[in-house]
PDB file of C-alpha atoms and ligand atoms in Angstrom:
ATOM      1  CA  MET A 152      88.728 116.510 103.965  1.00 40.00           C
ATOM      2  CA  SER A 153      91.802 115.148 105.688  1.00 44.00           C
ATOM      3  CA  SER A 154      93.219 117.222 108.504  1.00 43.00           C
ATOM      4  CA  HIS A 155      96.626 117.849 106.874  1.00 47.00           C
ATOM      5  CA  SER A 156      95.172 119.435 103.741  1.00 48.00           C
ATOM      6  CA  HIS A 157      93.187 121.949 105.737  1.00 53.00           C
ATOM      7  CA  PRO A 158      96.030 124.376 106.646  1.00 49.00           C
ATOM      8  CA  LEU A 159      97.299 124.192 103.054  1.00 49.00           C
ATOM      9  CA  ARG A 160      93.945 125.192 101.634  1.00 53.00           C
ATOM     10  CA  PHE A 161      93.696 127.993 104.163  1.00 47.00           C
ATOM     11  CA  LEU A 162      97.132 129.313 103.115  1.00 45.00           C
ATOM     12  CA  PHE A 163      96.108 129.058  99.482  1.00 48.00           C
ATOM     13  CA  LEU A 164      93.015 131.161 100.131  1.00 47.00           C
ATOM     14  CA  VAL A 165      95.157 133.777 101.884  1.00 44.00           C
ATOM     15  CA  PHE A 166      97.532 133.728  98.908  1.00 44.00           C
ATOM     16  CA  CYS A 167      94.642 134.318  96.488  1.00 42.00           C
ATOM     17  CA  LEU A 168      93.307 137.217  98.508  1.00 45.00           C
ATOM     18  CA  ILE A 169      96.723 138.909  98.724  1.00 44.00           C
ATOM     19  CA  HIS A 170      97.365 138.487  95.003  1.00 46.00           C
ATOM     20  CA  ALA A 171      93.846 139.229  93.814  1.00 45.00           C
ATOM     21  CA  PRO A 172      94.872 142.497  92.056  1.00 45.00           C
ATOM     22  CA  LEU A 173      97.668 140.641  90.288  1.00 43.00           C
ATOM     23  CA  PHE A 174      95.279 138.012  88.964  1.00 44.00           C
ATOM     24  CA  SER A 175      92.714 140.541  87.776  1.00 44.00           C
ATOM     25  CA  SER A 176      95.318 142.679  85.967  1.00 43.00           C
ATOM     26  CA  SER A 177      96.651 139.697  84.029  1.00 44.00           C
ATOM     27  CA  SER A 178      93.100 138.711  83.041  1.00 43.00           C
ATOM     28  CA  SER A 179      92.940 141.878  80.966  1.00 46.00           C
ATOM     29  CA  GLN A 180      94.881 139.868  78.380  1.00 50.00           C
ATOM     30  CA  GLN A 181      93.267 137.092  76.357  1.00 56.00           C
ATOM     31  CA  GLU A 182      93.695 134.161  78.696  1.00 61.00           C
ATOM     32  CA  GLN A 183      92.292 133.660  82.153  1.00 60.00           C
ATOM     33  CA  PRO A 184      94.985 132.710  84.636  1.00 60.00           C
ATOM     34  CA  GLN A 185      94.895 129.073  85.572  1.00 65.00           C
ATOM     35  CA  ILE A 186      94.452 128.620  89.276  1.00 63.00           C
ATOM     36  CA  MET A 187      95.809 125.284  90.360  1.00 60.00           C
ATOM     37  CA  LEU A 188      94.266 123.888  93.502  1.00 59.00           C
ATOM     38  CA  PRO A 189      96.796 122.159  95.726  1.00 55.00           C
ATOM     39  CA  SER A 190      96.505 118.454  95.010  1.00 57.00           C
ATOM     40  CA  GLU A 191      96.933 115.778  97.657  1.00 55.00           C
ATOM     41  CA  ASN A 192      99.103 113.862  95.183  1.00 54.00           C
ATOM     42  CA  ASN A 193     101.662 116.624  94.733  1.00 55.00           C
ATOM     43  CA  ASN A 194     103.945 115.418  97.496  1.00 57.00           C
ATOM     44  CA  LYS A 195     103.343 111.693  97.003  1.00 59.00           C
ATOM     45  CA  PRO A 196     106.588 109.821  96.387  1.00 62.00           C
ATOM     46  CA  THR A 197     106.686 107.711  93.245  1.00 72.00           C
ATOM     47  CA  GLN A 198     105.654 104.111  93.858  1.00 77.00           C
ATOM     48  CA  LYS A 199     108.084 101.260  93.371  1.00 87.00           C
ATOM     49  CA  LEU A 200     107.024  98.153  91.414  1.00 94.00           C
ATOM     50  CA  THR A 201     108.518  94.832  92.481  1.00 95.00           C
ATOM     51  CA  THR A 202     107.984  91.501  90.746  1.00 96.00           C
ATOM     52  CA  LEU A 203     108.440  88.087  92.315  1.00 96.00           C
ATOM     53  CA  HIS A 204     108.549  84.772  90.526  1.00 97.00           C
ATOM     54  CA  PHE A 205     108.296  81.371  92.251  1.00 97.00           C
ATOM     55  CA  TYR A 206     106.718  77.940  92.056  1.00 98.00           C
ATOM     56  CA  TYR A 207     104.113  76.641  94.514  1.00 98.00           C
ATOM     57  CA  HIS A 208     103.835  72.957  95.397  1.00 98.00           C
ATOM     58  CA  ASP A 209     100.649  71.284  96.694  1.00 97.00           C
ATOM     59  CA  ILE A 210     101.733  67.907  98.104  1.00 97.00           C
ATOM     60  CA  LEU A 211      98.376  66.185  98.426  1.00 95.00           C
ATOM     61  CA  GLN A 212      99.304  62.583  99.194  1.00 94.00           C
ATOM     62  CA  GLY A 213     102.251  60.449 100.229  1.00 92.00           C
ATOM     63  CA  GLU A 214     104.371  60.393 103.369  1.00 92.00           C
ATOM     64  CA  HIS A 215     104.580  64.158 103.904  1.00 94.00           C
ATOM     65  CA  PRO A 216     101.502  65.909 102.540  1.00 97.00           C
ATOM     66  CA  THR A 217     101.580  69.702 102.888  1.00 98.00           C
ATOM     67  CA  VAL A 218      97.824  70.104 102.335  1.00 98.00           C
ATOM     68  CA  VAL A 219      95.286  68.855 104.913  1.00 97.00           C
ATOM     69  CA  GLN A 220      91.527  68.806 104.456  1.00 96.00           C
ATOM     70  CA  ILE A 221      89.829  70.360 107.488  1.00 97.00           C
ATOM     71  CA  ILE A 222      86.186  70.497 106.320  1.00 96.00           C
ATOM     72  CA  ASP A 223      84.424  67.674 104.498  1.00 94.00           C
ATOM     73  CA  PRO A 224      80.767  68.605 103.905  1.00 93.00           C
ATOM     74  CA  SER A 225      78.678  65.609 104.896  1.00 79.00           C
ATOM     75  CA  ASN A 226      76.255  65.674 101.945  1.00 81.00           C
ATOM     76  CA  ASN A 227      77.029  66.045  98.272  1.00 86.00           C
ATOM     77  CA  THR A 228      77.226  69.812  98.012  1.00 92.00           C
ATOM     78  CA  PRO A 229      77.277  71.402  94.539  1.00 94.00           C
ATOM     79  CA  ASN A 230      80.865  71.677  93.299  1.00 93.00           C
ATOM     80  CA  GLY A 231      82.089  70.582  96.718  1.00 93.00           C
ATOM     81  CA  LEU A 232      80.836  73.787  98.370  1.00 96.00           C
ATOM     82  CA  GLY A 233      82.390  74.040 101.827  1.00 96.00           C
ATOM     83  CA  THR A 234      85.288  71.638 101.277  1.00 96.00           C
ATOM     84  CA  THR A 235      88.214  73.384 102.982  1.00 97.00           C
ATOM     85  CA  PHE A 236      91.959  72.755 103.316  1.00 97.00           C
ATOM     86  CA  VAL A 237      94.928  74.161 105.236  1.00 98.00           C
ATOM     87  CA  MET A 238      98.274  74.277 103.443  1.00 98.00           C
ATOM     88  CA  ASP A 239     101.914  74.837 104.312  1.00 98.00           C
ATOM     89  CA  ASN A 240     103.404  74.522 100.840  1.00 98.00           C
ATOM     90  CA  ALA A 241     106.978  74.929  99.671  1.00 97.00           C
ATOM     91  CA  LEU A 242     107.781  77.837  97.350  1.00 97.00           C
ATOM     92  CA  THR A 243     110.779  77.187  95.128  1.00 96.00           C
ATOM     93  CA  GLU A 244     112.910  79.149  92.692  1.00 95.00           C
ATOM     94  CA  GLY A 245     112.489  76.625  89.882  1.00 96.00           C
ATOM     95  CA  PRO A 246     109.626  74.299  88.892  1.00 97.00           C
ATOM     96  CA  ASP A 247     111.329  71.320  90.543  1.00 97.00           C
ATOM     97  CA  LEU A 248     110.541  70.708  94.227  1.00 96.00           C
ATOM     98  CA  SER A 249     114.259  70.074  94.826  1.00 96.00           C
ATOM     99  CA  SER A 250     115.250  73.526  93.552  1.00 96.00           C
ATOM    100  CA  LYS A 251     116.105  76.273  96.060  1.00 94.00           C
ATOM    101  CA  GLN A 252     113.289  76.916  98.548  1.00 94.00           C
ATOM    102  CA  VAL A 253     112.444  80.632  98.765  1.00 95.00           C
ATOM    103  CA  GLY A 254     109.582  80.440 101.257  1.00 96.00           C
ATOM    104  CA  ARG A 255     106.318  78.800 102.294  1.00 97.00           C
ATOM    105  CA  ALA A 256     102.688  79.398 101.355  1.00 98.00           C
ATOM    106  CA  GLN A 257     100.657  79.071 104.549  1.00 98.00           C
ATOM    107  CA  GLY A 258      96.913  79.493 104.681  1.00 98.00           C
ATOM    108  CA  ILE A 259      93.520  78.072 103.869  1.00 98.00           C
ATOM    109  CA  PHE A 260      91.530  77.551 100.705  1.00 97.00           C
ATOM    110  CA  GLY A 261      88.183  75.999  99.987  1.00 97.00           C
ATOM    111  CA  SER A 262      85.289  75.602  97.597  1.00 97.00           C
ATOM    112  CA  ALA A 263      83.075  78.657  97.727  1.00 97.00           C
ATOM    113  CA  SER A 264      81.203  78.522  94.432  1.00 96.00           C
ATOM    114  CA  ILE A 265      77.952  76.638  93.767  1.00 94.00           C
ATOM    115  CA  HIS A 266      78.002  77.074  89.996  1.00 95.00           C
ATOM    116  CA  ASP A 267      81.621  76.256  89.125  1.00 93.00           C
ATOM    117  CA  ARG A 268      84.956  75.185  90.610  1.00 92.00           C
ATOM    118  CA  GLY A 269      85.699  78.487  92.294  1.00 95.00           C
ATOM    119  CA  MET A 270      87.805  78.572  95.433  1.00 96.00           C
ATOM    120  CA  PHE A 271      88.569  81.230  98.003  1.00 97.00           C
ATOM    121  CA  MET A 272      92.280  81.544  98.791  1.00 98.00           C
ATOM    122  CA  LEU A 273      93.707  83.109 101.927  1.00 98.00           C
ATOM    123  CA  ILE A 274      97.474  82.668 101.798  1.00 98.00           C
ATOM    124  CA  ASN A 275     100.413  84.212 103.604  1.00 98.00           C
ATOM    125  CA  PHE A 276     103.600  83.899 101.564  1.00 98.00           C
ATOM    126  CA  ALA A 277     106.422  83.731 104.130  1.00 97.00           C
ATOM    127  CA  PHE A 278     109.813  84.344 102.536  1.00 96.00           C
ATOM    128  CA  SER A 279     112.848  82.498 103.871  1.00 91.00           C
ATOM    129  CA  GLU A 280     115.305  84.117 106.260  1.00 73.00           C
ATOM    130  CA  GLU A 281     118.228  83.364 103.939  1.00 75.00           C
ATOM    131  CA  GLY A 282     116.530  84.654 100.796  1.00 73.00           C
ATOM    132  CA  GLU A 283     116.368  88.079  99.195  1.00 79.00           C
ATOM    133  CA  TYR A 284     113.157  89.001 101.056  1.00 89.00           C
ATOM    134  CA  LYS A 285     114.346  87.667 104.431  1.00 88.00           C
ATOM    135  CA  GLY A 286     111.534  87.194 106.886  1.00 92.00           C
ATOM    136  CA  SER A 287     109.043  89.375 105.020  1.00 97.00           C
ATOM    137  CA  THR A 288     105.521  88.210 104.176  1.00 97.00           C
ATOM    138  CA  LEU A 289     102.867  88.966 101.574  1.00 98.00           C
ATOM    139  CA  SER A 290      99.168  88.243 102.050  1.00 98.00           C
ATOM    140  CA  MET A 291      96.965  87.141  99.158  1.00 98.00           C
ATOM    141  CA  LEU A 292      93.187  87.008  99.395  1.00 98.00           C
ATOM    142  CA  GLY A 293      91.160  86.200  96.350  1.00 98.00           C
ATOM    143  CA  ARG A 294      88.916  84.066  94.199  1.00 97.00           C
ATOM    144  CA  ASN A 295      90.588  81.225  92.366  1.00 96.00           C
ATOM    145  CA  PRO A 296      88.684  79.687  89.439  1.00 95.00           C
ATOM    146  CA  VAL A 297      90.838  76.557  89.490  1.00 90.00           C
ATOM    147  CA  MET A 298      89.660  75.198  86.144  1.00 90.00           C
ATOM    148  CA  ASP A 299      91.200  78.198  84.370  1.00 93.00           C
ATOM    149  CA  THR A 300      94.876  77.620  83.644  1.00 92.00           C
ATOM    150  CA  VAL A 301      95.752  81.265  84.441  1.00 96.00           C
ATOM    151  CA  ARG A 302      94.152  83.102  87.374  1.00 97.00           C
ATOM    152  CA  GLU A 303      94.589  86.517  88.982  1.00 98.00           C
ATOM    153  CA  MET A 304      94.319  87.165  92.708  1.00 98.00           C
ATOM    154  CA  PRO A 305      94.886  90.333  94.745  1.00 98.00           C
ATOM    155  CA  ILE A 306      97.821  90.906  97.094  1.00 98.00           C
ATOM    156  CA  VAL A 307      96.292  92.786 100.001  1.00 98.00           C
ATOM    157  CA  GLY A 308      99.275  93.588 102.211  1.00 98.00           C
ATOM    158  CA  GLY A 309     102.625  92.591 103.619  1.00 98.00           C
ATOM    159  CA  THR A 310     105.157  92.853 106.414  1.00 97.00           C
ATOM    160  CA  GLY A 311     108.876  93.651 106.673  1.00 95.00           C
ATOM    161  CA  LEU A 312     110.195  94.778 103.279  1.00 94.00           C
ATOM    162  CA  PHE A 313     106.627  94.507 101.982  1.00 96.00           C
ATOM    163  CA  ARG A 314     104.892  96.855 104.423  1.00 96.00           C
ATOM    164  CA  PHE A 315     102.009  98.670 102.691  1.00 96.00           C
ATOM    165  CA  ALA A 316     102.379  96.397  99.628  1.00 97.00           C
ATOM    166  CA  SER A 317      99.456  96.001  97.258  1.00 97.00           C
ATOM    167  CA  GLY A 318      99.266  94.282  93.918  1.00 98.00           C
ATOM    168  CA  TYR A 319      98.247  91.122  92.168  1.00 98.00           C
ATOM    169  CA  ALA A 320      99.370  87.554  91.617  1.00 98.00           C
ATOM    170  CA  ILE A 321      99.128  85.711  88.304  1.00 98.00           C
ATOM    171  CA  ALA A 322      98.961  81.967  88.955  1.00 98.00           C
ATOM    172  CA  GLN A 323      99.395  79.415  86.206  1.00 97.00           C
ATOM    173  CA  SER A 324      98.817  75.689  86.750  1.00 95.00           C
ATOM    174  CA  LEU A 325     101.622  73.607  85.288  1.00 96.00           C
ATOM    175  CA  TRP A 326      99.510  70.612  84.226  1.00 94.00           C
ATOM    176  CA  SER A 327     102.357  69.007  82.296  1.00 95.00           C
ATOM    177  CA  ILE A 328     104.503  68.452  85.408  1.00 96.00           C
ATOM    178  CA  SER A 329     101.659  67.940  87.917  1.00 96.00           C
ATOM    179  CA  SER A 330     100.126  64.713  89.204  1.00 95.00           C
ATOM    180  CA  ASP A 331      97.365  63.686  91.635  1.00 93.00           C
ATOM    181  CA  GLU A 332      99.877  63.745  94.504  1.00 95.00           C
ATOM    182  CA  HIS A 333     101.854  66.822  93.547  1.00 97.00           C
ATOM    183  CA  PHE A 334     100.417  69.920  91.952  1.00 96.00           C
ATOM    184  CA  VAL A 335     102.699  72.734  90.718  1.00 97.00           C
ATOM    185  CA  VAL A 336     101.612  76.331  90.136  1.00 97.00           C
ATOM    186  CA  GLU A 337     103.822  79.102  88.740  1.00 98.00           C
ATOM    187  CA  TYR A 338     103.312  82.464  90.461  1.00 98.00           C
ATOM    188  CA  ASN A 339     104.188  85.892  89.089  1.00 98.00           C
ATOM    189  CA  VAL A 340     103.505  88.496  91.741  1.00 98.00           C
ATOM    190  CA  THR A 341     103.576  92.234  91.005  1.00 98.00           C
ATOM    191  CA  ILE A 342     103.448  94.584  93.968  1.00 97.00           C
ATOM    192  CA  SER A 343     103.677  98.290  94.413  1.00 97.00           C
ATOM    193  CA  LEU A 344     105.442  99.614  97.491  1.00 95.00           C
ATOM    194  CA  PRO A 345     105.244 103.152  98.834  1.00 91.00           C
TER     195      PRO A 345
HETATM  196  C1  NAG B 610     105.667  84.814  84.473  1.00 73.66           C
HETATM  197  O1  NAG B 610     106.806  85.565  84.141  1.00 73.66           O
HETATM  198  C2  NAG B 610     107.722  84.866  83.298  1.00 73.66           C
HETATM  199  C3  NAG B 610     108.905  85.760  83.059  1.00 73.66           C
HETATM  200  O2  NAG B 610     109.319  86.407  84.190  1.00 73.66           O
HETATM  201  C4  NAG B 610     107.057  84.487  82.021  1.00 73.66           C
HETATM  202  O3  NAG B 610     107.947  83.701  81.246  1.00 73.66           O
HETATM  203  C5  NAG B 610     105.798  83.683  82.298  1.00 73.66           C
HETATM  204  O4  NAG B 610     105.105  83.452  81.096  1.00 73.66           O
HETATM  205  C6  NAG B 610     104.916  84.441  83.236  1.00 73.66           C
HETATM  206  N1  NAG B 610     103.769  83.617  83.566  1.00 73.66           N
HETATM  207  C7  NAG B 610     102.539  84.104  83.668  1.00 73.66           C
HETATM  208  C8  NAG B 610     101.473  83.124  83.979  1.00 73.66           C
HETATM  209  O5  NAG B 610     102.297  85.287  83.542  1.00 73.66           O
END
């Protein structure tokens, strides 16, 4: 029991004792009075849902790659188990890399699945100072089955405007506009804020 509910429950008990005759007299009719226990949710403010939409760019080769491999398992591990990268990827408003940049995706990801192409993702989305979510961040931590076109990963927290955020990201690979050097993923992020 949390400490703040304790005095409430005590007051409720006192209330019941004081009004006991009242309750028993009304029970002489057909229906028993309903006694509502104080619920911890009664005073909870309604949660606000926010959706974010942006495009994520893995630049894997060329003059300015934004993804760097940091672990290269020496032997042929199943499905590349252990292969790990660090990224600092642009997030843009539209699918084109030259469209307005709204932030960066900074973090690590790697192969963590023996039986299929499953990756772990640990990404901080840092939103640009000049954008709508100025200087705020969201953290995503999840499993990414990269061979599926659409994946879901949890949003586990945030800072600034996104303090106490929780939610999920839907990521969709845009194969039609991606290449070996440049991979584009569309992100729809839904978060609930207190
Ligand atoms: C993301 O949301 C847009 C509309 O906001 C929708 O057109 C698109 O299909 C969604 N993508 C996914 C993968 O949910």
